Protein backbone atom coordinates (compact mmCIF):
# COMPACT_ATOMS: atom_id res chain seq x y z
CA UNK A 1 28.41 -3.12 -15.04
CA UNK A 2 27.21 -0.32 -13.03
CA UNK A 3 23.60 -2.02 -12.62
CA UNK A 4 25.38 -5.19 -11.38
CA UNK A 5 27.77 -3.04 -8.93
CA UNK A 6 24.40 -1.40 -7.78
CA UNK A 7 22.86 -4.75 -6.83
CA UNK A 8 25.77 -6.57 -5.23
CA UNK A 9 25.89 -3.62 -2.82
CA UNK A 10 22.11 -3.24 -2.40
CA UNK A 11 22.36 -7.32 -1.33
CA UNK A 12 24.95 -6.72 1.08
CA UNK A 13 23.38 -4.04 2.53
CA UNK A 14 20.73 -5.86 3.35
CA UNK A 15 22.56 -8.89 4.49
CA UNK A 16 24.42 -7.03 6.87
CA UNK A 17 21.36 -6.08 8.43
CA UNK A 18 19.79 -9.86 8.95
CA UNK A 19 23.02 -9.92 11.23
CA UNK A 20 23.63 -6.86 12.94
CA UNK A 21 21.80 -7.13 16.64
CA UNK A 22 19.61 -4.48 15.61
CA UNK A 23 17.40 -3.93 18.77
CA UNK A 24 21.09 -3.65 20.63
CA UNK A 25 22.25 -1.32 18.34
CA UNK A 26 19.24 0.50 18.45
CA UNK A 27 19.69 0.87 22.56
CA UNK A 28 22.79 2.20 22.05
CA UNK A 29 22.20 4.70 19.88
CA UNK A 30 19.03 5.69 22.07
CA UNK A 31 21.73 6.06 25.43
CA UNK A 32 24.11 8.10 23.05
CA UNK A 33 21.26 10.61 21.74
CA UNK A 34 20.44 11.56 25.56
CA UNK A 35 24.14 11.87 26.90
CA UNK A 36 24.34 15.25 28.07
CA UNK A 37 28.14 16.26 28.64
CA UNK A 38 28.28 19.02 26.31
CA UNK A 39 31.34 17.90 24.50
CA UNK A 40 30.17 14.90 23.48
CA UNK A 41 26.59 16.69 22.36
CA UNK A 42 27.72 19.50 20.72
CA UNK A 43 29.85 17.47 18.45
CA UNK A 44 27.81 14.80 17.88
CA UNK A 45 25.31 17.52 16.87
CA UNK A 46 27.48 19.82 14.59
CA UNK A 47 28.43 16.44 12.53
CA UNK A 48 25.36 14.97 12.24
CA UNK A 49 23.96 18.47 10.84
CA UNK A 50 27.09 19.17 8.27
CA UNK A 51 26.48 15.46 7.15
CA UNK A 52 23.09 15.34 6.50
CA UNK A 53 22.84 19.02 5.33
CA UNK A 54 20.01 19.33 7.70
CA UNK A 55 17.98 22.95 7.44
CA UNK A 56 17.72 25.00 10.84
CA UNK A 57 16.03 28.22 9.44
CA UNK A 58 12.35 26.46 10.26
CA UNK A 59 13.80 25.57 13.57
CA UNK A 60 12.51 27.44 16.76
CA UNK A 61 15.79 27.15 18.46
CA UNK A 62 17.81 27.57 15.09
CA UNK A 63 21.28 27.57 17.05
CA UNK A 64 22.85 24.36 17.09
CA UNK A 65 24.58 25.24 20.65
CA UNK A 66 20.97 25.84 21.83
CA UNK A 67 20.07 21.74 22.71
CA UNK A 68 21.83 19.91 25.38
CA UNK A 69 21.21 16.69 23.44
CA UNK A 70 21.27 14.85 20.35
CA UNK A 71 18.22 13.75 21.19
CA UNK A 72 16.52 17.07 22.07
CA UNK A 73 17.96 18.40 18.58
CA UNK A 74 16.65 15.70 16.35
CA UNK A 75 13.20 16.14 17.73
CA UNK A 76 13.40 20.03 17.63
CA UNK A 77 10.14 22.19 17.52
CA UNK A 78 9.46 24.19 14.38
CA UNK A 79 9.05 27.89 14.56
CA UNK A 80 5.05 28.31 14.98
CA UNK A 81 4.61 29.94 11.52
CA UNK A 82 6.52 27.53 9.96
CA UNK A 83 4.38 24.80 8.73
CA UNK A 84 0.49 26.84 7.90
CA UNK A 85 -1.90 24.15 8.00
CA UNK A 86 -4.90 23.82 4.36
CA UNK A 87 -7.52 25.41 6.18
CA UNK A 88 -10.35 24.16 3.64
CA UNK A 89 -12.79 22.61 5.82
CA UNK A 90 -12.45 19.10 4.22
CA UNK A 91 -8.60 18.91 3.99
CA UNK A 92 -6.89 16.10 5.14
CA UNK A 93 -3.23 17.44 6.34
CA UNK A 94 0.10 15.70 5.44
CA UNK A 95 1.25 14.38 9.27
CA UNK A 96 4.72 14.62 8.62
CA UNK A 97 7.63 15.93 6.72
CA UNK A 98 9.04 13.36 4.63
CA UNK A 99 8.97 11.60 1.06
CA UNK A 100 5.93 9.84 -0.32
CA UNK A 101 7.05 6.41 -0.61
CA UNK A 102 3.52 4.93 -1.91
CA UNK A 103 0.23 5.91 -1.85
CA UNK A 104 -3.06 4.86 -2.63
CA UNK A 105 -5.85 2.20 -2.71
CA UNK A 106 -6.12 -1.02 0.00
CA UNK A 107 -7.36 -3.42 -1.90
CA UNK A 108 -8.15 -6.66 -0.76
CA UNK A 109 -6.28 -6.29 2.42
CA UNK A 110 -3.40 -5.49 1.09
CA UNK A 111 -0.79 -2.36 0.99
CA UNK A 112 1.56 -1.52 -1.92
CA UNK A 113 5.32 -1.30 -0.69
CA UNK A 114 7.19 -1.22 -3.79
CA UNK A 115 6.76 -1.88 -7.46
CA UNK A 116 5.65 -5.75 -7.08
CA UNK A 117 5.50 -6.16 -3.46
CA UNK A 118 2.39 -5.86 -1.25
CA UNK A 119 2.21 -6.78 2.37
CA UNK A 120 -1.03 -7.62 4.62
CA UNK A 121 -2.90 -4.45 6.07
CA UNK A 122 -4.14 -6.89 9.32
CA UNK A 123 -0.12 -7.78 10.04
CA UNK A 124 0.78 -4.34 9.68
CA UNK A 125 -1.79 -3.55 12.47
CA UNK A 126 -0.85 -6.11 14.68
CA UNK A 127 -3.47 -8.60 13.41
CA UNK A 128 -6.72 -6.65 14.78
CA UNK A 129 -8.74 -7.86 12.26
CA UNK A 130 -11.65 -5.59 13.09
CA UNK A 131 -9.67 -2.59 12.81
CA UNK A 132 -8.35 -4.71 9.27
CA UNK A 133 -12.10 -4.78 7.81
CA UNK A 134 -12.96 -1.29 8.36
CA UNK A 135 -10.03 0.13 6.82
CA UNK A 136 -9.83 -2.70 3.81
CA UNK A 137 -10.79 -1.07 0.64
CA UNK A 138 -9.99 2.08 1.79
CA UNK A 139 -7.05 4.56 0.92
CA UNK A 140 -3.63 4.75 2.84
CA UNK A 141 -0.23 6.83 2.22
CA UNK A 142 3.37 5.60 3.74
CA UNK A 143 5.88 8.06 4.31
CA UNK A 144 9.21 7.89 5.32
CA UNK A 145 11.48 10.64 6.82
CA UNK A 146 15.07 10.76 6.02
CA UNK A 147 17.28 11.82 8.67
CA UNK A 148 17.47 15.70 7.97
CA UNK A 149 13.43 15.69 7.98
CA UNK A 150 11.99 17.37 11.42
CA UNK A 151 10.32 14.45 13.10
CA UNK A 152 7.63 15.35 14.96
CA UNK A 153 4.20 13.72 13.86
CA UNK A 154 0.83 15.53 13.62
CA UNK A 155 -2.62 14.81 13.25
CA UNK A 156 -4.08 14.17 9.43
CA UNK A 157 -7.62 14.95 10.75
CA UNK A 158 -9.34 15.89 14.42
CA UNK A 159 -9.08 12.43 16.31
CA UNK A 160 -9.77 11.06 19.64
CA UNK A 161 -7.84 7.97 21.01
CA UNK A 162 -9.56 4.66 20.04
CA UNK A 163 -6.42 2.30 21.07
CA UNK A 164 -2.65 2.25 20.56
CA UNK A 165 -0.99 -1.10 20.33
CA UNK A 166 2.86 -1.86 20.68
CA UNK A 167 4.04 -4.79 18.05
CA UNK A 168 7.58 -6.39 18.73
CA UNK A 169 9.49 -7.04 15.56
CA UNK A 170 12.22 -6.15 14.05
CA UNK A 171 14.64 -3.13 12.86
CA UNK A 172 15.44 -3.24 9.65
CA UNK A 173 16.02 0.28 7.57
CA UNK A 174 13.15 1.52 5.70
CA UNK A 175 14.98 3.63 2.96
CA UNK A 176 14.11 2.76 -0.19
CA UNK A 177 16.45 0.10 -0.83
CA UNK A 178 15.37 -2.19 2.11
CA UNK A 179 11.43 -1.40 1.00
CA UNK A 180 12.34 -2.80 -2.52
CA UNK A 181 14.07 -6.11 -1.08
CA UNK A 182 12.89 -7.12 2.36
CA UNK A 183 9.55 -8.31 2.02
CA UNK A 184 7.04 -7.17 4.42
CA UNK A 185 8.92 -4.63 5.59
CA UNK A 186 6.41 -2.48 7.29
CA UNK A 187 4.53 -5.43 8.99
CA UNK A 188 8.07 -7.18 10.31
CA UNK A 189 9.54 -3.89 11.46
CA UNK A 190 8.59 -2.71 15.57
CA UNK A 191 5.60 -0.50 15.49
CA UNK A 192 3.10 1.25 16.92
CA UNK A 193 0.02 1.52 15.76
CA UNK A 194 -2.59 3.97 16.84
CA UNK A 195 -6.09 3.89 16.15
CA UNK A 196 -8.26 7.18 15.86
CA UNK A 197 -12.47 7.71 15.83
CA UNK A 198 -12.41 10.95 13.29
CA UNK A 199 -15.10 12.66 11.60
CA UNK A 200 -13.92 10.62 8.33
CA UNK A 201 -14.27 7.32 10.27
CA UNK A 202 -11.83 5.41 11.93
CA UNK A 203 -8.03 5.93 11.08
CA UNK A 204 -5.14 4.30 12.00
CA UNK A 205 -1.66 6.22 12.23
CA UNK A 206 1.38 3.37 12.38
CA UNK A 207 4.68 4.77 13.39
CA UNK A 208 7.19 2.13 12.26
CA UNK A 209 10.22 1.66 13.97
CA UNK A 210 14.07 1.18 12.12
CA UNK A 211 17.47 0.52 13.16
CA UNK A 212 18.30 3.27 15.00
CA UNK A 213 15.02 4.52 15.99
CA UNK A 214 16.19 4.98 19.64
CA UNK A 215 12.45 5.37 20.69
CA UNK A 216 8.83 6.49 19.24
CA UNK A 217 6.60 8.36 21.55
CA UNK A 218 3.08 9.59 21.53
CA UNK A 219 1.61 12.75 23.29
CA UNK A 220 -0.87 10.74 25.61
CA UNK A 221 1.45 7.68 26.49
CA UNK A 222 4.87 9.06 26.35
CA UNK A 223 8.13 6.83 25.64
CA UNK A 224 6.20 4.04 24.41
CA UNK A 225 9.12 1.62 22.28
CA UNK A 226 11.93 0.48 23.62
CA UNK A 227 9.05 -1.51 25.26
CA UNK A 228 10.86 -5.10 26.02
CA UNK A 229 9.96 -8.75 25.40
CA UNK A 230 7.86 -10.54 22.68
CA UNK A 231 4.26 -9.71 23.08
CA UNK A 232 1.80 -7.20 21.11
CA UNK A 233 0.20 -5.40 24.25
CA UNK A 234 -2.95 -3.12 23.42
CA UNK A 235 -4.06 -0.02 25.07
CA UNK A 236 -8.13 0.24 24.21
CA UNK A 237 -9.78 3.81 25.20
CA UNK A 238 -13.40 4.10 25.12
CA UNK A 239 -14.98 7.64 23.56
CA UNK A 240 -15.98 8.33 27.27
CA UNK A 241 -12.86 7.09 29.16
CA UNK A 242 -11.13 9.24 30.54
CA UNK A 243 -7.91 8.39 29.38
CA UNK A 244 -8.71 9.37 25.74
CA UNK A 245 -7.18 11.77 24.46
CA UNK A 246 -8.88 14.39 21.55
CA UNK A 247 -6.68 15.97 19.32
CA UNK A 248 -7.04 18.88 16.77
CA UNK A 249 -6.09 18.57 12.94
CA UNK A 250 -2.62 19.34 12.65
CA UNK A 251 -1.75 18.81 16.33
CA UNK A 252 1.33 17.18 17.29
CA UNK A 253 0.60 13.04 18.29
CA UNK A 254 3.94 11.83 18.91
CA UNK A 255 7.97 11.77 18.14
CA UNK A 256 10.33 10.09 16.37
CA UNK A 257 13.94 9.70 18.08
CA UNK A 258 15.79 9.29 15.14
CA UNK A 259 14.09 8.70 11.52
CA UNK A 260 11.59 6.05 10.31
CA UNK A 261 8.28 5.79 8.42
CA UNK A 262 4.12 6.69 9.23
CA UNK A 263 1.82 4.73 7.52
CA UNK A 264 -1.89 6.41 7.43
CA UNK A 265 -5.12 4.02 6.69
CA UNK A 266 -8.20 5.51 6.26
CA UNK A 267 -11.59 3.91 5.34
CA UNK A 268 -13.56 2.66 2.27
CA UNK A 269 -15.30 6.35 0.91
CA UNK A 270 -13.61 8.33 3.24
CA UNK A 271 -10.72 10.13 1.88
CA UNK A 272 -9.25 10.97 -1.26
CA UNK A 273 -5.50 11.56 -1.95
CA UNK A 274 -4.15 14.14 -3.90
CA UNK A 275 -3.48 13.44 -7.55
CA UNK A 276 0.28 14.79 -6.99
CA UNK A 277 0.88 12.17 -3.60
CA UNK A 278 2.76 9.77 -5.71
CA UNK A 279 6.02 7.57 -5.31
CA UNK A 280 9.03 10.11 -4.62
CA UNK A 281 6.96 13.88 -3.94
CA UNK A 282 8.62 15.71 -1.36
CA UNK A 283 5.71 16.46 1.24
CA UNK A 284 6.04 18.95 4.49
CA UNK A 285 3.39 18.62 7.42
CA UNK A 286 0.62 20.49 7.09
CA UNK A 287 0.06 20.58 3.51
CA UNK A 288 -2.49 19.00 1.97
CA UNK A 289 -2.37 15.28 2.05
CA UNK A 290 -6.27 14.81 0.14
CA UNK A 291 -9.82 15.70 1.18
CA UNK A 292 -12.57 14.13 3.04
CA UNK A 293 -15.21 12.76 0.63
């Protein structure tokens, strides 16, 4: 009976989300996270934190009272010494704190989402099938961040800026629930999806959107979703142009505001992923994610 219970509400969960005006709801919440009267913050702050249990003791501004946002609480720095980077020379760093949702091979163009369902690398990356083929039969890791998680993202591996590319879609949650029942999730969900020249190869980072993701930014571009209308738009950046951008291993590349999911690709040879970087493993940024072959 339970089982059944469990299922009916899993469905409407779900269903409730094909109708909610999710990009509407998700400007909304983006307008409340930056309203500043103090009244409004503070409170909205102090619940959020008692509700989600979240842990300030990392934080570098560990007093609640200390943010004049929402916004500029969820997307609070860490103390410097709080997340020591794997300094073995071939480590390849976890970019985030979160929960290992799957992990491991690409195989014929295709990603594992959850037990049974797969979804197309080249739609997840906006269909640049170049990008597609050099990463196909490769290794990848998706990770999602639950709402108490800090939510800055950081760099698996030195990187410089090959192109970032902004893909309209939708905003559907991307707990575990919606991963095991909306079929591809990841490649239907808003996202942006940045592409990196690294000493292991090319790697792509894809920050995925979700209802209530009021915005995702990068270090280089800034806000870059809410972006408006229908169209993927690309931003290419040669290795000489000057509006590439080089960053170190375990340098911060961008924000969430509010919680969602990075998928990292990697290519054929490249990488390999820690034996203990399965379904469910709690994972904090700066660990060891696997090692450069």
């Amino acid at each position: 009976m339970s089982t059944v219970i469990s299922t009916l509400g899993e469905r409407l969960f779900i269903g409730l989300q094909h109708v909610l005006p999710q990009h509407l709801v998700s400007r909304l919440v983006h307008w409340l996270a930056r309203v500043e009267a103090r009244w409004f913050s503070r409170r909205f702050i102090r619940v959020f934190a008692r509700a989600f249990k979240v842990d300030m003791s990392d934080a570098e501004q560990p007093s609640l009272d200390s943010y004049p946002t929402f916004n500029a609480f969820f997307t609070r720095s860490l103390r410097p010494d709080a997340r020591p980077l794997d300094d073995a020379p071939d480590a390849v760093l976890c970019p985030v704190d979160g929960t290992i949702s799957q992990a491991g091979p690409i195989e014929n163009g295709m990603l594992l989402q959850a037990k049974g369902s797969q979804f197309s690398l080249q739609s997840l990356l906006g269909n640049d099938a170049e990008l597609a083929q050099q990463l196909d039969g490769g290794t990848f890791a998706t990770i999602y961040l639950a709402p108490y998680n800090y939510h800055r993202i950081h760099m698996p591996l030195a990187g410089t800026t090959q192109s970032m590319r902004l893909v309209p879609g939708r905003l559907f949650s991307v707990n575990a629930v919606t991963a095991r029942r909306v079929p591809g999730l990841f490649a239907r969900n808003e996202r942006v999806v940045c592409n990196f020249t690294t000493p292991a190869g090319p790697m792509a980072m894809v920050l995925v959107g979700a209802i209530n993701v009021g915005s995702i930014e990068t270090v280089w571009a800034g806000e870059v979703t809410p972006g408006g209308g229908r169209d993927v738009r690309t931003w290419a950046y040669g290795l000489s142009d000057d509006n590439a951008t080089t960053l170190d291993a375990g340098a911060e590349m961008g924000r969430f505001n509010m919680g969602s999911t990075v998928i990292v690709a990697f290519p054929p040879g490249a990488v390999v992923l820690e034996h203990s970087m399965t379904p469910g493993t709690t994972v904090r940024m700066g660990e060891r994610l696997g090692h450069c072959v």
